[in-house]
Structure formats: C-alpha cells, structure tokens
PDB file of C-alpha atoms in Angstrom:
ATOM      1  CA  GLY A   1     -43.782 -10.150   4.152  1.00 74.00           C
ATOM      2  CA  GLU A   2     -42.911  -7.779   1.432  1.00 86.00           C
ATOM      3  CA  ARG A   3     -40.280  -7.370  -0.758  1.00 88.00           C
ATOM      4  CA  ARG A   4     -37.818  -4.844  -1.272  1.00 89.00           C
ATOM      5  CA  TYR A   5     -34.351  -3.743  -2.321  1.00 92.00           C
ATOM      6  CA  ILE A   6     -32.224  -2.724   0.407  1.00 92.00           C
ATOM      7  CA  ILE A   7     -28.424  -1.526   0.778  1.00 94.00           C
ATOM      8  CA  ALA A   8     -26.905  -5.124   1.530  1.00 94.00           C
ATOM      9  CA  PRO A   9     -25.650  -5.500   4.715  1.00 96.00           C
ATOM     10  CA  LYS A  10     -22.157  -7.958   5.338  1.00 95.00           C
ATOM     11  CA  GLY A  11     -23.397 -11.252   5.937  1.00 93.00           C
ATOM     12  CA  LEU A  12     -27.123 -11.134   4.671  1.00 92.00           C
ATOM     13  CA  GLN A  13     -28.384 -12.981   1.158  1.00 91.00           C
ATOM     14  CA  ALA A  14     -30.946 -12.552  -1.209  1.00 90.00           C
ATOM     15  CA  GLY A  15     -33.849 -13.184   0.018  1.00 88.00           C
ATOM     16  CA  ASP A  16     -33.030 -13.389   3.926  1.00 91.00           C
ATOM     17  CA  PRO A  17     -36.203 -12.159   6.439  1.00 92.00           C
ATOM     18  CA  ILE A  18     -35.210  -9.117   7.870  1.00 92.00           C
ATOM     19  CA  ARG A  19     -37.277  -6.912   9.954  1.00 92.00           C
ATOM     20  CA  SER A  20     -38.157  -3.193  11.072  1.00 92.00           C
ATOM     21  CA  GLY A  21     -39.666  -0.988  13.496  1.00 91.00           C
ATOM     22  CA  GLU A  22     -39.336  -0.097  17.288  1.00 91.00           C
ATOM     23  CA  ASP A  23     -39.796  -4.101  17.989  1.00 92.00           C
ATOM     24  CA  ALA A  24     -37.331  -5.890  15.572  1.00 93.00           C
ATOM     25  CA  PRO A  25     -34.530  -8.409  17.193  1.00 93.00           C
ATOM     26  CA  ILE A  26     -31.179  -6.716  17.708  1.00 94.00           C
ATOM     27  CA  LYS A  27     -29.319  -8.517  14.978  1.00 93.00           C
ATOM     28  CA  VAL A  28     -27.984  -7.779  11.518  1.00 95.00           C
ATOM     29  CA  GLY A  29     -30.210  -6.123   8.611  1.00 94.00           C
ATOM     30  CA  SER A  30     -33.000  -5.100  11.544  1.00 94.00           C
ATOM     31  CA  CYS A  31     -33.379  -1.238  11.239  1.00 95.00           C
ATOM     32  CA  LEU A  32     -34.836   0.678  14.410  1.00 95.00           C
ATOM     33  CA  PRO A  33     -33.977   3.817  16.398  1.00 96.00           C
ATOM     34  CA  LEU A  34     -31.104   4.843  17.460  1.00 95.00           C
ATOM     35  CA  ARG A  35     -32.214   4.612  21.476  1.00 94.00           C
ATOM     36  CA  ASN A  36     -33.474   0.351  21.237  1.00 95.00           C
ATOM     37  CA  ILE A  37     -29.667  -0.040  19.944  1.00 95.00           C
ATOM     38  CA  PRO A  38     -26.970  -1.122  22.103  1.00 95.00           C
ATOM     39  CA  VAL A  39     -23.983   0.990  23.052  1.00 96.00           C
ATOM     40  CA  GLY A  40     -21.562  -0.423  21.193  1.00 96.00           C
ATOM     41  CA  SER A  41     -23.491  -1.575  18.122  1.00 95.00           C
ATOM     42  CA  VAL A  42     -21.970  -1.455  14.629  1.00 97.00           C
ATOM     43  CA  ILE A  43     -24.304   0.357  12.480  1.00 97.00           C
ATOM     44  CA  HIS A  44     -24.759   1.538   9.236  1.00 96.00           C
ATOM     45  CA  CYS A  45     -27.809   3.711   6.816  1.00 96.00           C
ATOM     46  CA  ILE A  46     -28.101   6.397   9.430  1.00 96.00           C
ATOM     47  CA  GLU A  47     -30.980   9.146   9.128  1.00 95.00           C
ATOM     48  CA  LEU A  48     -30.099  12.947  10.371  1.00 94.00           C
ATOM     49  CA  ARG A  49     -33.873  14.010  10.824  1.00 94.00           C
ATOM     50  CA  PRO A  50     -36.212  11.474  12.162  1.00 94.00           C
ATOM     51  CA  GLY A  51     -38.160   9.902   9.292  1.00 94.00           C
ATOM     52  CA  LYS A  52     -36.373  11.236   6.325  1.00 95.00           C
ATOM     53  CA  GLY A  53     -34.176   7.980   4.977  1.00 94.00           C
ATOM     54  CA  ALA A  54     -30.925   7.076   5.765  1.00 95.00           C
ATOM     55  CA  GLN A  55     -28.180   9.865   4.865  1.00 96.00           C
ATOM     56  CA  MET A  56     -24.924   8.344   6.446  1.00 95.00           C
ATOM     57  CA  ALA A  57     -23.011   5.134   5.835  1.00 95.00           C
ATOM     58  CA  ARG A  58     -24.499   4.452   2.808  1.00 96.00           C
ATOM     59  CA  SER A  59     -21.336   3.071   0.630  1.00 96.00           C
ATOM     60  CA  ALA A  60     -19.518  -0.175  -0.215  1.00 96.00           C
ATOM     61  CA  GLY A  61     -17.962  -1.208   3.420  1.00 95.00           C
ATOM     62  CA  ALA A  62     -19.074   1.852   5.296  1.00 96.00           C
ATOM     63  CA  SER A  63     -20.030   1.328   9.361  1.00 96.00           C
ATOM     64  CA  VAL A  64     -20.131   3.663  12.379  1.00 96.00           C
ATOM     65  CA  GLN A  65     -19.860   2.717  15.998  1.00 97.00           C
ATOM     66  CA  LEU A  66     -22.986   3.625  18.307  1.00 96.00           C
ATOM     67  CA  VAL A  67     -20.401   5.053  21.660  1.00 96.00           C
ATOM     68  CA  ALA A  68     -22.804   6.566  23.697  1.00 95.00           C
ATOM     69  CA  ARG A  69     -26.420   7.691  24.475  1.00 94.00           C
ATOM     70  CA  GLU A  70     -27.409  10.910  26.817  1.00 91.00           C
ATOM     71  CA  GLY A  71     -30.736  12.752  26.652  1.00 90.00           C
ATOM     72  CA  ARG A  72     -32.519  12.937  23.313  1.00 94.00           C
ATOM     73  CA  HIS A  73     -28.560  12.279  21.467  1.00 96.00           C
ATOM     74  CA  ALA A  74     -26.959   9.240  20.622  1.00 96.00           C
ATOM     75  CA  THR A  75     -23.338   9.765  19.906  1.00 96.00           C
ATOM     76  CA  LEU A  76     -21.740   8.035  16.772  1.00 96.00           C
ATOM     77  CA  ARG A  77     -18.270   7.805  15.934  1.00 95.00           C
ATOM     78  CA  LEU A  78     -17.631   8.039  12.012  1.00 95.00           C
ATOM     79  CA  ARG A  79     -14.827   6.329   9.643  1.00 94.00           C
ATOM     80  CA  SER A  80     -13.624   9.314   9.704  1.00 93.00           C
ATOM     81  CA  GLY A  81     -12.716   9.475  13.419  1.00 93.00           C
ATOM     82  CA  GLU A  82     -15.347  12.220  13.619  1.00 93.00           C
ATOM     83  CA  MET A  83     -17.583  11.977  16.808  1.00 95.00           C
ATOM     84  CA  ARG A  84     -20.934  13.189  16.110  1.00 95.00           C
ATOM     85  CA  LYS A  85     -24.606  13.451  17.908  1.00 95.00           C
ATOM     86  CA  VAL A  86     -28.191  12.753  16.390  1.00 95.00           C
ATOM     87  CA  LEU A  87     -31.178  12.618  18.038  1.00 95.00           C
ATOM     88  CA  SER A  88     -32.288   8.890  19.235  1.00 95.00           C
ATOM     89  CA  GLU A  89     -35.359   9.031  17.415  1.00 96.00           C
ATOM     90  CA  CYS A  90     -33.280   8.732  13.837  1.00 96.00           C
ATOM     91  CA  ARG A  91     -33.280   5.071  13.014  1.00 96.00           C
ATOM     92  CA  ALA A  92     -30.592   3.250  11.652  1.00 96.00           C
ATOM     93  CA  THR A  93     -29.454  -0.464  10.124  1.00 96.00           C
ATOM     94  CA  LEU A  94     -27.527  -3.304  12.488  1.00 96.00           C
ATOM     95  CA  GLY A  95     -24.217  -3.861  10.885  1.00 96.00           C
ATOM     96  CA  GLU A  96     -21.881  -3.104   8.519  1.00 95.00           C
ATOM     97  CA  VAL A  97     -22.393  -2.209   4.755  1.00 96.00           C
ATOM     98  CA  SER A  98     -21.186  -5.393   2.376  1.00 96.00           C
ATOM     99  CA  ASN A  99     -18.903  -5.345  -0.759  1.00 95.00           C
ATOM    100  CA  GLY A 100     -16.193  -3.636   1.318  1.00 93.00           C
ATOM    101  CA  GLU A 101     -13.451  -5.015  -1.554  1.00 95.00           C
ATOM    102  CA  HIS A 102     -15.277  -2.455  -3.893  1.00 95.00           C
ATOM    103  CA  SER A 103     -12.114   0.459  -3.741  1.00 93.00           C
ATOM    104  CA  LEU A 104      -9.376  -2.538  -4.414  1.00 96.00           C
ATOM    105  CA  ARG A 105     -11.278  -3.563  -8.161  1.00 94.00           C
ATOM    106  CA  GLN A 106      -9.107  -3.281 -11.255  1.00 96.00           C
ATOM    107  CA  LEU A 107     -10.750  -0.573 -14.309  1.00 95.00           C
ATOM    108  CA  GLY A 108      -7.658  -2.485 -16.112  1.00 97.00           C
ATOM    109  CA  LYS A 109      -7.881   0.595 -18.413  1.00 97.00           C
ATOM    110  CA  ALA A 110      -8.544   4.592 -18.728  1.00 97.00           C
ATOM    111  CA  GLY A 111     -11.562   3.578 -20.967  1.00 98.00           C
ATOM    112  CA  ALA A 112     -13.139   1.790 -18.364  1.00 98.00           C
ATOM    113  CA  LYS A 113     -13.191   4.809 -16.440  1.00 96.00           C
ATOM    114  CA  ARG A 114     -14.648   6.701 -19.387  1.00 98.00           C
ATOM    115  CA  TRP A 115     -17.426   3.965 -19.667  1.00 98.00           C
ATOM    116  CA  ARG A 116     -18.108   5.340 -15.952  1.00 97.00           C
ATOM    117  CA  GLY A 117     -18.377   9.047 -17.306  1.00 98.00           C
ATOM    118  CA  VAL A 118     -15.475  10.202 -15.728  1.00 98.00           C
ATOM    119  CA  ARG A 119     -13.417  12.310 -17.946  1.00 98.00           C
ATOM    120  CA  PRO A 120      -9.530  13.094 -17.933  1.00 97.00           C
ATOM    121  CA  THR A 121      -7.860  14.842 -15.192  1.00 96.00           C
ATOM    122  CA  VAL A 122      -6.086  17.711 -16.799  1.00 96.00           C
ATOM    123  CA  ARG A 123      -3.489  19.762 -14.748  1.00 95.00           C
ATOM    124  CA  GLY A 124      -3.848  23.644 -14.584  1.00 94.00           C
ATOM    125  CA  VAL A 125      -0.365  24.308 -14.727  1.00 95.00           C
ATOM    126  CA  VAL A 126      -0.688  22.710 -18.339  1.00 95.00           C
ATOM    127  CA  MET A 127      -3.685  25.021 -19.221  1.00 95.00           C
ATOM    128  CA  ASN A 128      -3.486  28.464 -20.408  1.00 95.00           C
ATOM    129  CA  PRO A 129      -4.049  31.908 -18.222  1.00 95.00           C
ATOM    130  CA  VAL A 130      -7.723  31.917 -19.467  1.00 96.00           C
ATOM    131  CA  ASP A 131      -8.595  28.565 -18.545  1.00 96.00           C
ATOM    132  CA  HIS A 132      -6.676  28.435 -15.049  1.00 95.00           C
ATOM    133  CA  PRO A 133      -5.059  30.804 -12.284  1.00 95.00           C
ATOM    134  CA  HIS A 134      -2.077  28.088 -12.795  1.00 95.00           C
ATOM    135  CA  GLY A 135      -1.870  28.534 -16.922  1.00 93.00           C
ATOM    136  CA  GLY A 136       0.420  30.494 -19.081  1.00 93.00           C
ATOM    137  CA  GLY A 137       3.981  31.128 -18.484  1.00 92.00           C
ATOM    138  CA  GLU A 138       7.257  30.090 -21.283  1.00 93.00           C
ATOM    139  CA  GLY A 139       8.255  26.633 -21.074  1.00 92.00           C
ATOM    140  CA  ARG A 140       7.370  24.521 -17.929  1.00 92.00           C
ATOM    141  CA  THR A 141       6.691  26.989 -14.810  1.00 90.00           C
ATOM    142  CA  SER A 142       5.732  26.312 -11.418  1.00 90.00           C
ATOM    143  CA  GLY A 143       2.390  27.790 -11.130  1.00 83.00           C
ATOM    144  CA  GLY A 144       3.757  30.778  -9.400  1.00 87.00           C
ATOM    145  CA  ARG A 145       0.732  30.731  -5.990  1.00 91.00           C
ATOM    146  CA  HIS A 146      -0.529  28.433  -3.818  1.00 94.00           C
ATOM    147  CA  PRO A 147      -2.510  25.213  -5.357  1.00 95.00           C
ATOM    148  CA  VAL A 148      -5.585  26.908  -6.074  1.00 95.00           C
ATOM    149  CA  SER A 149      -8.894  25.742  -8.206  1.00 94.00           C
ATOM    150  CA  PRO A 150      -9.625  26.730 -11.214  1.00 95.00           C
ATOM    151  CA  TRP A 151     -11.985  29.146 -10.057  1.00 95.00           C
ATOM    152  CA  GLY A 152      -9.406  30.483  -7.740  1.00 93.00           C
ATOM    153  CA  MET A 153     -10.380  28.449  -4.512  1.00 93.00           C
ATOM    154  CA  PRO A 154      -7.119  26.960  -2.117  1.00 94.00           C
ATOM    155  CA  THR A 155      -7.170  23.330  -2.508  1.00 92.00           C
ATOM    156  CA  LYS A 156      -4.949  21.877   0.010  1.00 92.00           C
ATOM    157  CA  GLY A 157      -5.518  22.270   3.273  1.00 89.00           C
ATOM    158  CA  TYR A 158      -8.353  25.274   3.215  1.00 90.00           C
ATOM    159  CA  LYS A 159     -11.358  24.802   4.769  1.00 87.00           C
ATOM    160  CA  THR A 160     -14.478  24.653   3.091  1.00 84.00           C
ATOM    161  CA  ARG A 161     -17.090  23.554   5.638  1.00 83.00           C
ATOM    162  CA  LYS A 162     -19.909  25.917   5.592  1.00 88.00           C
ATOM    163  CA  ASN A 163     -22.921  24.692   7.454  1.00 86.00           C
ATOM    164  CA  LYS A 164     -22.855  26.540  10.973  1.00 87.00           C
ATOM    165  CA  ARG A 165     -25.997  25.161  11.613  1.00 83.00           C
ATOM    166  CA  THR A 166     -24.966  21.842  12.229  1.00 84.00           C
ATOM    167  CA  ASP A 167     -21.559  22.557  13.839  1.00 85.00           C
ATOM    168  CA  LYS A 168     -22.817  21.926  17.459  1.00 87.00           C
ATOM    169  CA  MET A 169     -24.124  18.357  16.483  1.00 88.00           C
ATOM    170  CA  ILE A 170     -20.251  17.496  16.074  1.00 88.00           C
ATOM    171  CA  VAL A 171     -18.339  16.385  19.027  1.00 88.00           C
ATOM    172  CA  ARG A 172     -15.101  15.950  17.794  1.00 90.00           C
ATOM    173  CA  ARG A 173     -13.943  16.923  13.774  1.00 88.00           C
ATOM    174  CA  ARG A 174     -12.383  14.376  11.855  1.00 86.00           C
ATOM    175  CA  GLY A 175      -8.617  14.258  11.714  1.00 77.00           C
ATOM    176  CA  LYS A 176      -8.694  15.996  14.967  1.00 70.00           C
TER     177      LYS A 176
END
C-alpha cells in the first residue's frame, strides 16, 4: 500500500488501512462510486463530476446522506436540508468528517483572528458616503435604505445564486 494524506473520517486513526475503488469494503474511510454505496449511508467528500475529485462535504464535521438512487443519478440530502442529484458514477467516502467540534473553539482575543488573516469588520453606517452606500449623515443615522453591500447589492434575503445550468440537479432548495 501507499501512505497518503486524506480528509480524516470520524473514527479513523492515523495509519489505519483504507481501500478505494469499485470493490472497496463498505466501511468508514472507503471511497467508492455512489452506485456501490448502500442507500441510507452517511458519506462525505463527494464528487460533482466523475473523476474531478471531491467538492462537497469536506469541512470539519460535514456529512451527507444518500437517500435514493434512480437511473443514472443518486439523490443526496445535504446538511442544509437541500436535496440534490449527483451522477451515480461520482465517488464518495463513507462516514462523516472528523473534528466536528472545530466550530466551537474559543479564539480568546481579537488578535487570534488577526493571526488567521481576518481583518476587523467595520459597519457601513459608520463610514463616509464615498466608502459605503450607508455612510454619511450628521450624527448617528439609520443608513436610510435597505441593507446593501459596499457595492450596492442587497444583502438580507436577496437571492444571489446564478448557476442556472445546475439548477436542474437541485430537487429541493435549502430552507424550503
């Protein structure tokens, strides 16, 4: 066998042997095509196009459930509640990604955010009109218009999805 870095599934230790391919066993860490994975399984690291590599459910604690298979497509239930079709030839890894508590860590101070390259968040309403649509006014003002980004795009509740080509693969949108 060969040694390789992978996105670690929950319950797998460093150095554990795993198999990959059509005939891989159905156990955590095995990577195989969706057509060979039992319906109801929890999976992660899912390809959206066969052979392109994993694009979905890769972050800490992420998982997706395989809920159905019909014809050339498999239906997945994402964490957001979205139901999505993916080609059955696409590969996925069994299990969920480890380190699910990653989002609960305490950074401790603002400087720890800076070490990670995150800059301070400045509200548009405290800027000048040259810097933001909400800027300006004498004293404290309400912004005077619906919330927008610095470039004038509506923020709260405005649909920004612009990929019509893959809309047909979404069975049910998130939040519906």
